[in-house]
Amino acid sequence: MGVFEELRERSPCHLTLLDPVDVEPEEVEHALEPVLEAGTDAILVGGSTAHSSQVEAVVSAVKDVTDRPVILFPNGPEGLAPNADAVLFMSLLNSRSTYYLIEAQVKGAPLVEEFGLESIPTGYLVLGEWGTSVSVVGDARVLPFDRPELIVAHALAAKHLGMRAVYLEAGSGAPEPVPPEIVERVSEIGLFTIVGGGIRDPDTARELVRAGADAIVTGTAVEEDPTLAARIAEAVKS
Ligand code: 1GP
């Protein structure tokens, strides 16, 4: 079974995000032990500025401690590495930049083929407030939380472009996570709905799952407090 198929079967999933800019390969085991114990479903590796040698080293450190799938979360072709299992093959659908809409994908696609990575076609939407790293680096026309109809229209565009997943991103360390009402409306579209950014406690994660999220991503919590991240994973899986 492919990685995406497995995630769909295991929904609701908890995805642990490691940004190779913040986590050294030697720190991976310590960061992951509690979330693995709590049943995290897959490890995402990537970040706004990570490059391929850092990504490859962290993927390799993850592979040393778990058999859970490793999925790349790339910022462009430099976020790809051959030793992962799959890649969120994303287009930042609300970017102003043609680079994040299609040029990075054109540069990255031959590498995805060469590396034999399973591709998970994903519409990536940056929501909430401008100023998060992803909004700046990705030159996003950030979609405010109080315009659900615009967010739904972008997610529908992802569906009709043939994408399998939509990632609702509030930005790493965002002051507010994506509200459950937005998750509810987007999840009704039927795409695999990934929600991340600013999720710092188990209750919020539980609420987002109840609203229809298929996957909850935690990054900052794993880096700052691995046991808190494990409690979030438990809340998602219980
Ligand atoms: C960032 O959605 C992820 O791309 C995770 O965000 O670091 O706030 O958990 P946090």
Coordinates of C-alpha atoms and ligand atoms in Angstrom, one line a residue:
M1 CA 0.0 0.0 0.0
G2 CA 1.3 3.5 -0.8
V3 CA 1.9 6.1 1.8
F4 CA -1.1 8.3 0.9
E5 CA -3.4 5.3 0.9
E6 CA -2.2 4.3 4.3
L7 CA -2.7 7.8 5.7
R8 CA -6.2 7.8 4.3
E9 CA -6.9 4.5 6.1
R10 CA -5.4 5.8 9.3
S11 CA -7.3 9.2 9.3
P12 CA -7.4 11.1 11.6
C13 CA -3.6 11.2 11.4
H14 CA -1.0 13.0 13.4
L15 CA 2.0 14.2 11.4
T16 CA 5.2 15.2 13.1
L17 CA 7.1 18.0 11.3
L18 CA 10.9 18.3 11.6
D19 CA 12.5 21.4 10.1
P20 CA 16.1 20.5 9.4
V21 CA 17.1 24.1 10.0
D22 CA 16.0 23.8 13.6
V23 CA 16.7 20.1 14.4
E24 CA 20.1 18.5 14.0
P25 CA 20.3 14.8 13.0
E26 CA 21.7 14.0 16.4
E27 CA 18.6 15.6 18.1
V28 CA 16.1 13.6 16.0
E29 CA 15.8 10.5 18.3
H30 CA 15.2 12.7 21.4
A31 CA 12.6 14.7 19.5
L32 CA 10.7 11.7 18.1
E33 CA 10.7 9.2 20.9
P34 CA 7.6 10.5 22.7
V35 CA 5.5 11.1 19.5
L36 CA 6.3 7.7 18.1
E37 CA 5.2 6.2 21.4
A38 CA 2.0 8.2 21.2
G39 CA 1.3 6.8 17.7
T40 CA 2.2 9.6 15.3
D41 CA 1.4 8.4 11.8
A42 CA 4.2 9.8 9.7
I43 CA 7.2 12.2 9.8
L44 CA 7.2 15.3 7.6
V45 CA 10.7 16.8 6.9
G46 CA 11.1 20.3 5.5
G47 CA 10.7 24.0 6.1
S48 CA 10.8 27.4 4.4
T49 CA 14.6 27.5 4.0
A50 CA 15.9 24.0 4.4
H51 CA 18.1 22.6 1.6
S52 CA 18.7 19.1 0.3
S53 CA 21.8 18.0 2.3
Q54 CA 20.2 19.0 5.6
V55 CA 16.9 17.3 4.5
E56 CA 18.7 14.1 3.5
A57 CA 20.7 14.0 6.8
V58 CA 17.5 14.4 8.9
V59 CA 15.6 11.8 6.8
S60 CA 18.4 9.4 7.4
A61 CA 18.3 10.1 11.2
V62 CA 14.5 9.5 11.2
K63 CA 14.9 6.2 9.3
D64 CA 17.3 5.1 12.0
V65 CA 14.6 5.3 14.7
T66 CA 11.3 4.4 13.0
D67 CA 9.6 2.6 10.1
R68 CA 6.9 5.2 9.9
P69 CA 6.8 6.8 6.5
V70 CA 8.9 9.9 5.9
I71 CA 7.2 12.5 3.7
L72 CA 9.1 15.5 2.4
F73 CA 7.5 19.0 2.9
P74 CA 9.6 20.9 0.4
N75 CA 10.1 24.6 -0.1
G76 CA 11.1 23.9 -3.7
P77 CA 13.5 21.5 -5.5
E78 CA 16.1 22.1 -2.8
G79 CA 13.8 20.5 -0.3
L80 CA 13.9 17.1 -2.1
A81 CA 16.0 14.2 -1.0
P82 CA 16.2 10.6 -2.4
N83 CA 16.0 8.7 0.9
A84 CA 12.4 9.7 1.8
D85 CA 9.3 7.7 1.0
A86 CA 6.9 10.4 -0.4
V87 CA 6.6 14.1 -1.0
L88 CA 3.8 16.5 -0.6
F89 CA 4.0 17.7 -4.2
M90 CA 2.5 21.1 -3.5
S91 CA 1.5 24.3 -5.3
L92 CA 1.1 27.3 -3.1
L93 CA -2.2 28.2 -4.7
N94 CA -2.5 31.7 -3.1
S95 CA 1.0 32.8 -4.0
R96 CA 1.6 35.8 -6.2
S97 CA 4.8 34.2 -7.3
T98 CA 4.8 32.0 -10.4
Y99 CA 7.8 30.2 -8.8
Y100 CA 5.7 28.8 -6.0
L101 CA 2.7 28.2 -8.3
I102 CA 4.5 26.1 -11.0
E103 CA 8.2 26.9 -11.6
A104 CA 9.5 25.1 -8.5
Q105 CA 7.4 22.1 -9.4
V106 CA 8.8 22.1 -13.0
K107 CA 12.3 22.1 -11.5
G108 CA 11.5 19.5 -8.8
A109 CA 9.4 17.0 -10.9
P110 CA 12.4 15.3 -12.6
L111 CA 14.0 14.8 -9.2
V112 CA 10.8 13.3 -7.8
E113 CA 10.9 10.8 -10.8
E114 CA 14.6 10.1 -10.4
F115 CA 14.3 9.5 -6.7
G116 CA 11.2 7.3 -7.1
L117 CA 9.3 9.3 -4.5
E118 CA 5.6 8.8 -4.1
S119 CA 4.0 12.1 -5.0
I120 CA 1.0 13.4 -3.0
P121 CA -0.5 16.2 -5.1
T122 CA -1.4 18.9 -2.6
G123 CA -3.0 22.4 -2.8
Y124 CA -1.1 24.4 -0.2
L125 CA -3.0 27.4 1.2
V126 CA -1.5 30.0 3.6
L127 CA -4.2 31.4 5.9
G128 CA -4.5 33.8 8.8
E129 CA -2.1 36.7 9.1
W130 CA 0.7 37.9 6.9
G131 CA 4.1 37.9 8.5
T132 CA 4.7 34.2 9.2
S133 CA 7.8 32.8 7.5
V134 CA 5.8 30.9 4.9
S135 CA 3.7 33.9 4.0
V136 CA 6.9 36.0 3.4
V137 CA 9.0 33.4 1.7
G138 CA 6.1 32.1 -0.4
D139 CA 4.9 35.6 -1.4
A140 CA 1.4 34.7 -0.3
R141 CA -1.8 36.7 -0.7
V142 CA -2.7 35.4 2.7
L143 CA -6.4 34.4 3.0
P144 CA -7.9 35.8 6.2
F145 CA -9.8 33.4 8.5
D146 CA -12.9 35.6 8.2
R147 CA -13.2 35.0 4.5
P148 CA -14.2 31.3 4.4
E149 CA -15.8 31.5 1.0
L150 CA -12.4 32.5 -0.5
I151 CA -10.7 29.7 1.3
V152 CA -13.3 27.2 0.1
A153 CA -12.9 28.5 -3.5
H154 CA -9.2 27.9 -3.4
A155 CA -9.7 24.4 -2.0
L156 CA -12.2 23.7 -4.7
A157 CA -9.7 24.8 -7.3
A158 CA -7.3 22.2 -5.8
K159 CA -9.9 19.6 -6.2
H160 CA -10.7 20.5 -9.8
L161 CA -7.0 20.6 -10.7
G162 CA -6.9 16.9 -9.6
M163 CA -5.1 17.3 -6.3
R164 CA -5.6 14.7 -3.6
A165 CA -5.0 16.8 -0.5
V166 CA -5.3 20.3 0.7
Y167 CA -3.0 21.8 3.4
L168 CA -4.5 24.6 5.5
E169 CA -1.4 26.4 6.8
A170 CA -1.6 29.1 9.5
G171 CA 2.2 29.3 9.5
S172 CA 4.7 27.8 11.8
G173 CA 4.3 29.3 15.3
A174 CA 1.2 31.2 14.2
P175 CA -0.6 33.1 17.0
E176 CA -3.9 31.4 16.0
P177 CA -4.4 28.0 14.4
V178 CA -6.9 27.6 11.6
P179 CA -10.4 27.9 13.1
P180 CA -12.5 24.7 13.2
E181 CA -15.3 26.3 11.2
I182 CA -12.9 26.7 8.2
V183 CA -11.7 23.1 8.6
E184 CA -15.3 21.9 8.6
R185 CA -16.2 23.7 5.4
V186 CA -13.0 22.7 3.6
S187 CA -13.2 19.0 4.7
E188 CA -16.7 18.8 3.1
I189 CA -15.0 19.1 -0.3
G190 CA -13.7 15.6 0.1
L191 CA -9.9 16.2 -0.2
F192 CA -7.6 14.8 2.4
T193 CA -7.5 17.8 4.7
I194 CA -4.2 18.6 6.4
V195 CA -4.2 21.4 9.1
G196 CA -1.1 23.0 10.6
G197 CA 0.4 26.0 12.2
G198 CA 0.1 27.2 15.8
I199 CA -1.4 24.0 17.2
R200 CA 0.0 24.0 20.7
D201 CA -2.4 21.9 22.8
P202 CA -4.4 18.6 22.7
D203 CA -7.8 20.3 23.0
T204 CA -7.3 22.4 19.9
A205 CA -6.1 19.3 18.0
R206 CA -9.1 17.3 19.1
E207 CA -11.5 20.1 18.1
L208 CA -9.9 20.3 14.6
V209 CA -10.3 16.5 14.2
R210 CA -13.9 16.8 15.2
A211 CA -14.3 19.5 12.6
G212 CA -13.1 17.0 9.9
A213 CA -9.3 17.3 9.7
D214 CA -7.7 14.2 8.3
A215 CA -4.2 15.2 9.5
I216 CA -2.9 17.5 12.2
V217 CA 0.7 18.8 11.9
T218 CA 2.8 19.7 14.8
G219 CA 6.3 21.2 14.3
T220 CA 7.2 23.8 16.9
A221 CA 5.8 21.7 19.8
V222 CA 8.0 18.8 18.8
E223 CA 11.1 21.0 18.8
E224 CA 10.3 22.8 22.1
D225 CA 8.5 20.2 24.2
P226 CA 8.4 16.6 22.8
T227 CA 6.1 15.4 25.6
L228 CA 3.5 18.1 24.7
A229 CA 3.7 17.0 21.1
A230 CA 3.1 13.5 22.2
R231 CA -0.1 14.6 24.1
I232 CA -1.3 16.3 21.0
A233 CA -0.6 13.1 19.0
E234 CA -2.5 11.1 21.6
A235 CA -5.5 13.5 21.4
V236 CA -5.6 13.1 17.6
K237 CA -5.4 9.3 17.7
S238 CA -7.8 8.7 20.6
Ligands
1GP1 C1 4.3 24.6 9.7 O1 2.1 23.7 9.8 C2 3.4 23.5 10.2 O2 4.4 24.5 8.3 C3 3.5 23.4 11.7 O3 3.3 24.6 12.5 O4 5.4 24.8 13.9 O5 3.2 25.9 14.5 O6 3.4 23.5 14.7 P1 3.9 24.7 14.0

